[in-house]
């Protein structure tokens, strides 16, 4: 018979913010907090409209094909993993010069640029963005 565990909060014994989960095969563990997405966004830039999000306080549409989601709770530093993609477009994290670079990632937001199939900066119909790392 399967069991159901119902709780409102989990807390580690050794460190309150650290819980290890045993992985498949029972031979390795994963830190639960490190594996969770800290920010995600489902965004239509053509409208522009946020369809759904987590830990996003707003999105600034900075120019055609360029936007920046701002985080409700900042990341610990600018050294986190951010990924974005869209339907029919190429998206990348960009800096002020338009080149892909970590310089466009701060602890509080990330600059994203979308290009169409001809590599021209363009507003995307649907973009999904996710960030993993440590919150401040």
PDB file of C-alpha atoms in Angstrom:
ATOM      1  CA  UNK A   1       0.000   0.000   0.000  1.00  0.00           C
ATOM      2  CA  UNK A   2       1.365   3.418  -0.965  1.00  0.00           C
ATOM      3  CA  UNK A   3       1.745   6.117   1.674  1.00  0.00           C
ATOM      4  CA  UNK A   4       0.912   9.786   1.351  1.00  0.00           C
ATOM      5  CA  UNK A   5       2.983  12.392   3.194  1.00  0.00           C
ATOM      6  CA  UNK A   6       1.282  15.769   3.622  1.00  0.00           C
ATOM      7  CA  UNK A   7       3.371  18.661   4.963  1.00  0.00           C
ATOM      8  CA  UNK A   8       3.513  22.428   4.575  1.00  0.00           C
ATOM      9  CA  UNK A   9       7.275  22.751   4.999  1.00  0.00           C
ATOM     10  CA  UNK A  10      10.416  20.632   4.741  1.00  0.00           C
ATOM     11  CA  UNK A  11      13.530  21.422   6.741  1.00  0.00           C
ATOM     12  CA  UNK A  12      16.905  19.707   6.748  1.00  0.00           C
ATOM     13  CA  UNK A  13      18.267  18.276  10.007  1.00  0.00           C
ATOM     14  CA  UNK A  14      21.943  19.258   9.532  1.00  0.00           C
ATOM     15  CA  UNK A  15      21.187  22.559   7.759  1.00  0.00           C
ATOM     16  CA  UNK A  16      17.668  23.974   7.565  1.00  0.00           C
ATOM     17  CA  UNK A  17      18.017  24.929   3.885  1.00  0.00           C
ATOM     18  CA  UNK A  18      19.590  21.701   2.685  1.00  0.00           C
ATOM     19  CA  UNK A  19      17.722  18.491   1.905  1.00  0.00           C
ATOM     20  CA  UNK A  20      19.300  15.569   0.062  1.00  0.00           C
ATOM     21  CA  UNK A  21      17.143  13.293  -2.081  1.00  0.00           C
ATOM     22  CA  UNK A  22      18.300   9.795  -3.002  1.00  0.00           C
ATOM     23  CA  UNK A  23      18.374   9.392  -6.775  1.00  0.00           C
ATOM     24  CA  UNK A  24      17.488   6.509  -9.046  1.00  0.00           C
ATOM     25  CA  UNK A  25      19.373   3.341  -8.212  1.00  0.00           C
ATOM     26  CA  UNK A  26      19.806   4.434  -4.578  1.00  0.00           C
ATOM     27  CA  UNK A  27      23.501   5.179  -5.136  1.00  0.00           C
ATOM     28  CA  UNK A  28      23.618   8.978  -5.434  1.00  0.00           C
ATOM     29  CA  UNK A  29      21.995  11.965  -3.777  1.00  0.00           C
ATOM     30  CA  UNK A  30      20.857  15.309  -5.147  1.00  0.00           C
ATOM     31  CA  UNK A  31      20.472  18.536  -3.176  1.00  0.00           C
ATOM     32  CA  UNK A  32      16.788  19.372  -3.544  1.00  0.00           C
ATOM     33  CA  UNK A  33      17.210  23.173  -3.458  1.00  0.00           C
ATOM     34  CA  UNK A  34      19.937  23.160  -6.123  1.00  0.00           C
ATOM     35  CA  UNK A  35      17.706  21.266  -8.539  1.00  0.00           C
ATOM     36  CA  UNK A  36      14.726  23.614  -8.370  1.00  0.00           C
ATOM     37  CA  UNK A  37      14.122  26.402 -10.883  1.00  0.00           C
ATOM     38  CA  UNK A  38      14.416  29.741  -9.088  1.00  0.00           C
ATOM     39  CA  UNK A  39      12.863  31.795 -11.925  1.00  0.00           C
ATOM     40  CA  UNK A  40      10.743  30.854 -14.919  1.00  0.00           C
ATOM     41  CA  UNK A  41       8.757  32.840 -17.453  1.00  0.00           C
ATOM     42  CA  UNK A  42       6.301  32.041 -20.254  1.00  0.00           C
ATOM     43  CA  UNK A  43       6.177  35.264 -22.295  1.00  0.00           C
ATOM     44  CA  UNK A  44       4.696  36.541 -25.566  1.00  0.00           C
ATOM     45  CA  UNK A  45       6.791  39.491 -26.679  1.00  0.00           C
ATOM     46  CA  UNK A  46       4.625  40.408 -29.676  1.00  0.00           C
ATOM     47  CA  UNK A  47       1.728  41.423 -27.384  1.00  0.00           C
ATOM     48  CA  UNK A  48       3.673  41.836 -24.906  1.00  0.00           C
ATOM     49  CA  UNK A  49       2.136  39.595 -22.251  1.00  0.00           C
ATOM     50  CA  UNK A  50       3.310  37.405 -19.418  1.00  0.00           C
ATOM     51  CA  UNK A  51       1.322  34.181 -19.730  1.00  0.00           C
ATOM     52  CA  UNK A  52       2.655  32.725 -16.497  1.00  0.00           C
ATOM     53  CA  UNK A  53       5.743  33.062 -14.333  1.00  0.00           C
ATOM     54  CA  UNK A  54       7.458  32.271 -11.068  1.00  0.00           C
ATOM     55  CA  UNK A  55       9.597  34.789  -9.156  1.00  0.00           C
ATOM     56  CA  UNK A  56       9.180  37.417 -11.914  1.00  0.00           C
ATOM     57  CA  UNK A  57       8.034  40.873 -10.770  1.00  0.00           C
ATOM     58  CA  UNK A  58       7.709  42.241 -14.301  1.00  0.00           C
ATOM     59  CA  UNK A  59       9.176  42.307 -17.790  1.00  0.00           C
ATOM     60  CA  UNK A  60      10.672  45.382 -19.444  1.00  0.00           C
ATOM     61  CA  UNK A  61      10.316  45.421 -23.238  1.00  0.00           C
ATOM     62  CA  UNK A  62      13.488  47.365 -24.060  1.00  0.00           C
ATOM     63  CA  UNK A  63      13.333  47.314 -27.899  1.00  0.00           C
ATOM     64  CA  UNK A  64      12.170  45.160 -30.790  1.00  0.00           C
ATOM     65  CA  UNK A  65      13.176  41.614 -29.919  1.00  0.00           C
ATOM     66  CA  UNK A  66      14.727  42.630 -26.595  1.00  0.00           C
ATOM     67  CA  UNK A  67      13.324  42.309 -23.110  1.00  0.00           C
ATOM     68  CA  UNK A  68      14.410  41.807 -19.517  1.00  0.00           C
ATOM     69  CA  UNK A  69      12.495  39.856 -16.871  1.00  0.00           C
ATOM     70  CA  UNK A  70      13.071  41.290 -13.367  1.00  0.00           C
ATOM     71  CA  UNK A  71      13.213  38.861 -10.471  1.00  0.00           C
ATOM     72  CA  UNK A  72      11.011  39.273  -7.401  1.00  0.00           C
ATOM     73  CA  UNK A  73      13.707  37.647  -5.253  1.00  0.00           C
ATOM     74  CA  UNK A  74      17.230  38.225  -6.536  1.00  0.00           C
ATOM     75  CA  UNK A  75      19.775  35.546  -7.245  1.00  0.00           C
ATOM     76  CA  UNK A  76      22.830  35.345  -4.956  1.00  0.00           C
ATOM     77  CA  UNK A  77      25.111  36.655  -7.734  1.00  0.00           C
ATOM     78  CA  UNK A  78      25.239  36.992 -11.521  1.00  0.00           C
ATOM     79  CA  UNK A  79      26.794  33.499 -11.707  1.00  0.00           C
ATOM     80  CA  UNK A  80      23.712  31.357 -12.327  1.00  0.00           C
ATOM     81  CA  UNK A  81      22.429  29.294 -15.222  1.00  0.00           C
ATOM     82  CA  UNK A  82      19.845  30.908 -17.495  1.00  0.00           C
ATOM     83  CA  UNK A  83      18.264  29.352 -20.567  1.00  0.00           C
ATOM     84  CA  UNK A  84      15.658  30.626 -23.003  1.00  0.00           C
ATOM     85  CA  UNK A  85      14.047  29.390 -26.189  1.00  0.00           C
ATOM     86  CA  UNK A  86      11.091  30.212 -28.363  1.00  0.00           C
ATOM     87  CA  UNK A  87       8.980  28.832 -31.141  1.00  0.00           C
ATOM     88  CA  UNK A  88      10.430  29.705 -34.563  1.00  0.00           C
ATOM     89  CA  UNK A  89      13.051  32.097 -33.175  1.00  0.00           C
ATOM     90  CA  UNK A  90      16.562  32.022 -31.811  1.00  0.00           C
ATOM     91  CA  UNK A  91      16.893  33.626 -28.373  1.00  0.00           C
ATOM     92  CA  UNK A  92      20.029  34.360 -26.442  1.00  0.00           C
ATOM     93  CA  UNK A  93      21.216  36.187 -23.356  1.00  0.00           C
ATOM     94  CA  UNK A  94      22.830  39.418 -24.513  1.00  0.00           C
ATOM     95  CA  UNK A  95      24.854  42.364 -23.287  1.00  0.00           C
ATOM     96  CA  UNK A  96      24.547  46.032 -24.247  1.00  0.00           C
ATOM     97  CA  UNK A  97      26.476  45.500 -27.489  1.00  0.00           C
ATOM     98  CA  UNK A  98      24.050  42.754 -28.547  1.00  0.00           C
ATOM     99  CA  UNK A  99      26.560  39.933 -28.213  1.00  0.00           C
ATOM    100  CA  UNK A 100      25.890  36.897 -26.059  1.00  0.00           C
ATOM    101  CA  UNK A 101      27.642  37.453 -22.762  1.00  0.00           C
ATOM    102  CA  UNK A 102      27.439  36.915 -19.039  1.00  0.00           C
ATOM    103  CA  UNK A 103      27.630  40.726 -18.712  1.00  0.00           C
ATOM    104  CA  UNK A 104      23.868  40.928 -19.316  1.00  0.00           C
ATOM    105  CA  UNK A 105      23.055  38.743 -16.313  1.00  0.00           C
ATOM    106  CA  UNK A 106      22.748  40.485 -12.971  1.00  0.00           C
ATOM    107  CA  UNK A 107      21.445  39.080  -9.719  1.00  0.00           C
ATOM    108  CA  UNK A 108      18.132  40.860 -10.335  1.00  0.00           C
ATOM    109  CA  UNK A 109      17.438  40.418 -14.056  1.00  0.00           C
ATOM    110  CA  UNK A 110      18.632  39.091 -17.396  1.00  0.00           C
ATOM    111  CA  UNK A 111      18.601  40.688 -20.870  1.00  0.00           C
ATOM    112  CA  UNK A 112      17.204  38.472 -23.632  1.00  0.00           C
ATOM    113  CA  UNK A 113      17.204  39.033 -27.395  1.00  0.00           C
ATOM    114  CA  UNK A 114      15.162  37.160 -29.977  1.00  0.00           C
ATOM    115  CA  UNK A 115      16.151  36.769 -33.629  1.00  0.00           C
ATOM    116  CA  UNK A 116      13.955  35.393 -36.419  1.00  0.00           C
ATOM    117  CA  UNK A 117      15.091  32.747 -38.913  1.00  0.00           C
ATOM    118  CA  UNK A 118      16.895  35.433 -40.937  1.00  0.00           C
ATOM    119  CA  UNK A 119      18.868  36.413 -37.807  1.00  0.00           C
ATOM    120  CA  UNK A 120      17.073  39.764 -37.628  1.00  0.00           C
ATOM    121  CA  UNK A 121      16.108  41.011 -34.176  1.00  0.00           C
ATOM    122  CA  UNK A 122      12.368  40.375 -33.837  1.00  0.00           C
ATOM    123  CA  UNK A 123       9.645  40.010 -31.214  1.00  0.00           C
ATOM    124  CA  UNK A 124       8.967  36.341 -30.574  1.00  0.00           C
ATOM    125  CA  UNK A 125       5.506  34.832 -30.404  1.00  0.00           C
ATOM    126  CA  UNK A 126       6.329  32.709 -27.368  1.00  0.00           C
ATOM    127  CA  UNK A 127       9.481  32.562 -25.265  1.00  0.00           C
ATOM    128  CA  UNK A 128      10.187  30.360 -22.277  1.00  0.00           C
ATOM    129  CA  UNK A 129      12.935  31.347 -19.844  1.00  0.00           C
ATOM    130  CA  UNK A 130      14.302  29.538 -16.774  1.00  0.00           C
ATOM    131  CA  UNK A 131      17.078  30.282 -14.263  1.00  0.00           C
ATOM    132  CA  UNK A 132      18.769  27.907 -11.816  1.00  0.00           C
ATOM    133  CA  UNK A 133      21.154  28.860  -9.034  1.00  0.00           C
ATOM    134  CA  UNK A 134      21.204  30.225  -5.492  1.00  0.00           C
ATOM    135  CA  UNK A 135      18.782  32.882  -4.303  1.00  0.00           C
ATOM    136  CA  UNK A 136      20.169  35.741  -2.223  1.00  0.00           C
TER     137      UNK A 136
END
